[in-house]
Amino acid sequence: DTGVSQNPRHKITKRGQNVTFRCDPISEHNRLYWYRQTLGQGPEFLTYFQNEAQLEKSRLLSDRFSAERPKGSFSTLEIQRTEQGDSAMYLCASSFFLREGRGTDTQYFGPGTRLTVL
Amino acid sequence: DAKTTQPPSMDCAEGRAANLPCNHSTISGNEYVYWYRQIHSQGPQYIIHGLKNNETNEMASLIITEDRKSSTLILPHATLRDTAVYYCIVRVASTGFQKLVFGTGTRLLVSP
């Protein structure tokens, strides 16, 4: 399977604990995105990387959230001191961006990690 | 990004064509129309995208009106597995970064 993979698929944690999710993008995709989806809503953008550089962050990404993509391949999303409001599906997507005016930078999504904070 | 308007829900009989409309009256000349779908508890799945010409792939067809203010996603022979939420998104492609802005989509129910 050469699609985007995410681990774990499900995570249950207690309020105040730290959690970390991993995303492995499609091979050779240079852009990687994180989205969050709460029940009944469409996904909302959190942040994205081009190679190892984090280039944009949403205001949704509070100080308790941190994302890394150290070698420009896989990425991790950490949530510190989790709160019940963090319960959501965390989605990762990847795309290949060549350069301005070339290609359409289509994003492909992984299966998501469902976080439940008790 | 231009906003889109979709009906909240639609029904379709198995084997029939499902035609999902989307209005994007404020779309700009350099914005593409993208369609994704999300089956329950899974990540969004890319379906198709287009700029101004009609597009077809193995999953669906995309019909864009001449004025580009609306489009229709066509699933030619809907199956039960096509039951999902379908999102219509407009975005500029290949220009810097463009996040996907999802609305609430259309919930398509395919029945036997």
Short mmCIF file of C-alpha atoms in Angstrom, two decimals:
data_model
loop_
_atom_site.label_atom_id
_atom_site.label_comp_id
_atom_site.label_asym_id
_atom_site.label_seq_id
_atom_site.Cartn_x
_atom_site.Cartn_y
_atom_site.Cartn_z
CA ASP A 1 0.00 0.00 0.00
CA THR A 2 1.61 3.28 -1.08
CA GLY A 3 -0.93 5.64 0.44
CA VAL A 4 -0.63 7.93 3.46
CA SER A 5 -0.44 5.98 6.71
CA GLN A 6 -1.15 7.17 10.24
CA ASN A 7 -0.48 5.62 13.60
CA PRO A 8 -2.09 4.90 15.91
CA ARG A 9 -5.56 4.69 14.41
CA HIS A 10 -7.20 5.19 17.79
CA LYS A 11 -5.93 6.75 21.00
CA ILE A 12 -7.72 7.07 24.32
CA THR A 13 -6.05 9.19 26.94
CA LYS A 14 -6.83 10.94 30.18
CA ARG A 15 -7.03 14.70 30.42
CA GLY A 16 -3.64 16.22 31.09
CA GLN A 17 -1.62 13.50 29.38
CA ASN A 18 0.59 14.06 26.35
CA VAL A 19 -0.04 12.22 23.08
CA THR A 20 1.92 11.89 19.86
CA PHE A 21 0.68 10.84 16.44
CA ARG A 22 2.73 9.81 13.44
CA CYS A 23 2.09 10.31 9.75
CA ASP A 24 3.98 8.67 6.88
CA PRO A 25 3.24 10.46 3.60
CA ILE A 26 3.20 9.02 0.11
CA SER A 27 6.76 8.41 -0.96
CA GLU A 28 8.40 11.43 -2.62
CA HIS A 29 5.60 13.80 -1.64
CA ASN A 30 7.28 16.97 -0.44
CA ARG A 31 4.28 18.59 1.24
CA LEU A 32 2.60 17.25 4.35
CA TYR A 33 -0.52 18.63 6.05
CA TRP A 34 -2.34 18.13 9.33
CA TYR A 35 -6.08 18.66 9.67
CA ARG A 36 -8.50 18.15 12.55
CA GLN A 37 -12.08 17.01 12.25
CA THR A 38 -14.72 17.11 14.96
CA LEU A 39 -18.00 15.27 14.83
CA GLY A 40 -20.35 16.48 12.12
CA GLN A 41 -17.88 19.00 10.69
CA GLY A 42 -15.55 18.99 7.74
CA PRO A 43 -11.79 18.79 8.32
CA GLU A 44 -10.06 22.01 9.41
CA PHE A 45 -6.50 22.89 8.47
CA LEU A 46 -3.91 22.92 11.27
CA THR A 47 -0.47 23.18 9.69
CA TYR A 48 1.68 22.16 6.76
CA PHE A 49 5.27 21.38 5.87
CA GLN A 50 7.20 21.69 2.68
CA ASN A 51 10.05 19.24 3.07
CA GLU A 52 11.20 19.78 6.67
CA ALA A 53 10.07 23.40 6.96
CA GLN A 54 6.83 24.21 8.74
CA LEU A 55 5.49 27.04 6.61
CA GLU A 56 2.01 27.75 7.90
CA LYS A 57 0.10 27.25 11.11
CA SER A 58 -3.57 27.81 11.77
CA ARG A 59 -4.82 29.79 14.74
CA LEU A 60 -6.42 26.50 15.78
CA LEU A 61 -2.95 25.23 16.62
CA SER A 62 -2.57 26.32 20.23
CA ASP A 63 0.72 26.39 22.15
CA ARG A 64 0.01 22.87 23.38
CA PHE A 65 0.30 21.53 19.85
CA SER A 66 3.60 20.97 18.10
CA ALA A 67 4.36 19.33 14.79
CA GLU A 68 7.66 18.24 13.33
CA ARG A 69 8.95 16.75 10.12
CA PRO A 70 12.63 16.35 10.94
CA LYS A 71 13.95 14.75 7.78
CA GLY A 72 11.29 15.82 5.36
CA SER A 73 9.69 12.40 5.40
CA PHE A 74 7.40 11.32 8.25
CA SER A 75 5.80 13.83 10.61
CA THR A 76 4.68 13.80 14.22
CA LEU A 77 1.97 15.82 15.91
CA GLU A 78 2.19 16.14 19.68
CA ILE A 79 -0.49 17.46 21.97
CA GLN A 80 0.63 18.34 25.48
CA ARG A 81 -1.67 18.48 28.50
CA THR A 82 -4.64 17.18 26.55
CA GLU A 83 -8.09 18.60 27.16
CA GLN A 84 -11.48 17.10 26.43
CA GLY A 85 -11.90 19.63 23.63
CA ASP A 86 -8.98 18.00 21.82
CA SER A 87 -11.10 14.93 21.14
CA ALA A 88 -11.28 14.70 17.37
CA MET A 89 -10.04 12.88 14.30
CA TYR A 90 -6.55 14.06 13.32
CA LEU A 91 -5.93 13.72 9.61
CA CYS A 92 -2.70 13.84 7.68
CA ALA A 93 -2.43 14.50 3.96
CA SER A 94 0.44 14.77 1.51
CA SER A 95 1.02 16.20 -1.93
CA PHE A 96 3.74 16.74 -4.49
CA PHE A 97 4.43 20.35 -5.32
CA LEU A 98 6.77 20.87 -8.25
CA ARG A 99 6.88 24.61 -8.68
CA GLU A 100 4.63 27.55 -9.35
CA GLY A 101 2.36 26.91 -12.27
CA ARG A 102 3.15 23.22 -12.58
CA GLY A 103 0.82 20.49 -11.38
CA THR A 104 -2.20 20.88 -9.17
CA ASP A 105 -0.76 19.91 -5.77
CA THR A 106 -3.59 17.47 -5.07
CA GLN A 107 -3.72 16.41 -1.43
CA TYR A 108 -4.18 12.75 -0.52
CA PHE A 109 -5.37 11.88 2.95
CA GLY A 110 -4.55 9.13 5.38
CA PRO A 111 -7.10 7.18 7.44
CA GLY A 112 -6.76 9.48 10.45
CA THR A 113 -6.10 9.03 14.17
CA ARG A 114 -9.15 9.25 16.39
CA LEU A 115 -8.32 10.81 19.75
CA THR A 116 -10.61 10.48 22.74
CA VAL A 117 -9.72 12.47 25.85
CA LEU A 118 -11.49 11.28 29.00
CA ASP B 1 -10.89 30.71 -1.49
CA ALA B 2 -14.38 30.93 -2.95
CA LYS B 3 -17.17 29.49 -0.86
CA THR B 4 -19.28 26.62 -2.07
CA THR B 5 -22.90 25.68 -1.46
CA GLN B 6 -24.08 22.08 -1.46
CA PRO B 7 -27.37 20.43 -0.48
CA PRO B 8 -27.03 18.82 2.94
CA SER B 9 -28.29 15.42 1.84
CA MET B 10 -29.35 13.40 -1.20
CA ASP B 11 -30.69 9.93 -1.83
CA CYS B 12 -29.97 7.66 -4.76
CA ALA B 13 -31.07 4.17 -5.73
CA GLU B 14 -28.36 1.60 -6.25
CA GLY B 15 -27.41 1.31 -9.91
CA ARG B 16 -28.73 4.73 -10.81
CA ALA B 17 -26.64 7.80 -11.51
CA ALA B 18 -25.98 10.11 -8.58
CA ASN B 19 -25.74 13.79 -9.55
CA LEU B 20 -24.33 15.97 -6.80
CA PRO B 21 -24.56 19.74 -7.39
CA CYS B 22 -22.29 22.46 -6.12
CA ASN B 23 -22.61 26.23 -6.42
CA HIS B 24 -19.48 28.36 -6.45
CA SER B 25 -20.72 31.66 -7.84
CA THR B 26 -17.69 33.68 -6.65
CA ILE B 27 -15.07 31.39 -8.13
CA SER B 28 -12.05 33.12 -9.63
CA GLY B 29 -10.57 32.37 -13.02
CA ASN B 30 -7.57 30.57 -11.56
CA GLU B 31 -9.47 28.44 -9.05
CA TYR B 32 -10.02 24.74 -9.58
CA VAL B 33 -13.04 22.75 -8.42
CA TYR B 34 -12.10 19.72 -6.33
CA TRP B 35 -14.28 16.91 -5.08
CA TYR B 36 -13.49 14.66 -2.13
CA ARG B 37 -15.64 12.16 -0.33
CA GLN B 38 -15.48 10.76 3.16
CA ILE B 39 -16.87 7.40 4.05
CA HIS B 40 -17.79 7.03 7.70
CA SER B 41 -14.76 7.10 10.03
CA GLN B 42 -12.26 7.21 7.18
CA GLY B 43 -10.06 9.99 5.81
CA PRO B 44 -11.27 12.07 2.85
CA GLN B 45 -10.73 10.43 -0.52
CA TYR B 46 -9.80 12.49 -3.55
CA ILE B 47 -12.24 11.97 -6.43
CA ILE B 48 -11.63 14.44 -9.24
CA HIS B 49 -10.84 18.06 -10.02
CA GLY B 50 -11.23 20.43 -12.96
CA LEU B 51 -10.75 24.00 -14.08
CA LYS B 52 -13.23 24.65 -16.86
CA ASN B 53 -13.45 21.57 -19.04
CA ASN B 54 -15.48 18.53 -18.09
CA GLU B 55 -13.39 15.77 -16.58
CA THR B 56 -13.86 12.03 -16.24
CA ASN B 57 -11.89 9.36 -14.43
CA GLU B 58 -12.53 5.85 -13.21
CA MET B 59 -14.51 7.12 -10.24
CA ALA B 60 -16.69 9.92 -11.55
CA SER B 61 -17.37 12.70 -14.04
CA LEU B 62 -17.22 16.40 -13.30
CA ILE B 63 -19.38 18.78 -15.28
CA ILE B 64 -18.56 22.48 -14.91
CA THR B 65 -20.93 25.07 -16.35
CA GLU B 66 -19.62 27.45 -18.96
CA ASP B 67 -19.71 30.41 -16.55
CA ARG B 68 -17.97 28.20 -13.94
CA LYS B 69 -20.42 29.24 -11.26
CA SER B 70 -21.61 25.72 -10.59
CA SER B 71 -20.61 22.11 -11.15
CA THR B 72 -22.04 18.62 -10.85
CA LEU B 73 -20.27 15.47 -9.76
CA ILE B 74 -21.73 12.41 -11.44
CA LEU B 75 -21.36 8.88 -10.14
CA PRO B 76 -22.69 6.97 -13.17
CA HIS B 77 -23.79 3.77 -11.43
CA ALA B 78 -24.00 4.33 -7.68
CA THR B 79 -23.33 1.40 -5.36
CA LEU B 80 -23.92 1.02 -1.64
CA ARG B 81 -20.22 1.70 -1.11
CA ASP B 82 -20.69 5.20 -2.53
CA THR B 83 -22.65 6.20 0.58
CA ALA B 84 -20.52 9.00 1.99
CA VAL B 85 -20.24 12.74 2.58
CA TYR B 86 -19.16 14.50 -0.61
CA TYR B 87 -17.25 17.76 -0.39
CA CYS B 88 -16.94 20.33 -3.17
CA ILE B 89 -13.96 22.65 -2.69
CA VAL B 90 -12.55 25.45 -4.82
CA ARG B 91 -8.92 26.43 -4.54
CA VAL B 92 -6.11 27.97 -6.48
CA ALA B 93 -3.64 25.33 -7.60
CA SER B 94 0.08 25.65 -8.06
CA THR B 95 0.35 29.07 -6.51
CA GLY B 96 2.14 29.04 -3.20
CA PHE B 97 0.12 27.23 -0.59
CA GLN B 98 -3.59 26.71 -0.59
CA LYS B 99 -5.22 24.85 2.26
CA LEU B 100 -8.38 22.90 1.62
CA VAL B 101 -11.41 24.57 3.15
CA PHE B 102 -14.10 21.97 3.72
CA GLY B 103 -17.74 22.88 4.22
CA THR B 104 -20.29 20.46 5.57
CA GLY B 105 -20.73 18.68 2.24
CA THR B 106 -23.58 16.56 0.90
CA ARG B 107 -24.45 13.34 2.65
CA LEU B 108 -25.29 10.85 -0.11
CA LEU B 109 -27.26 7.78 0.87
CA VAL B 110 -27.37 5.00 -1.70
CA SER B 111 -30.16 2.53 -1.04
CA PRO B 112 -30.86 -0.94 -2.46
#
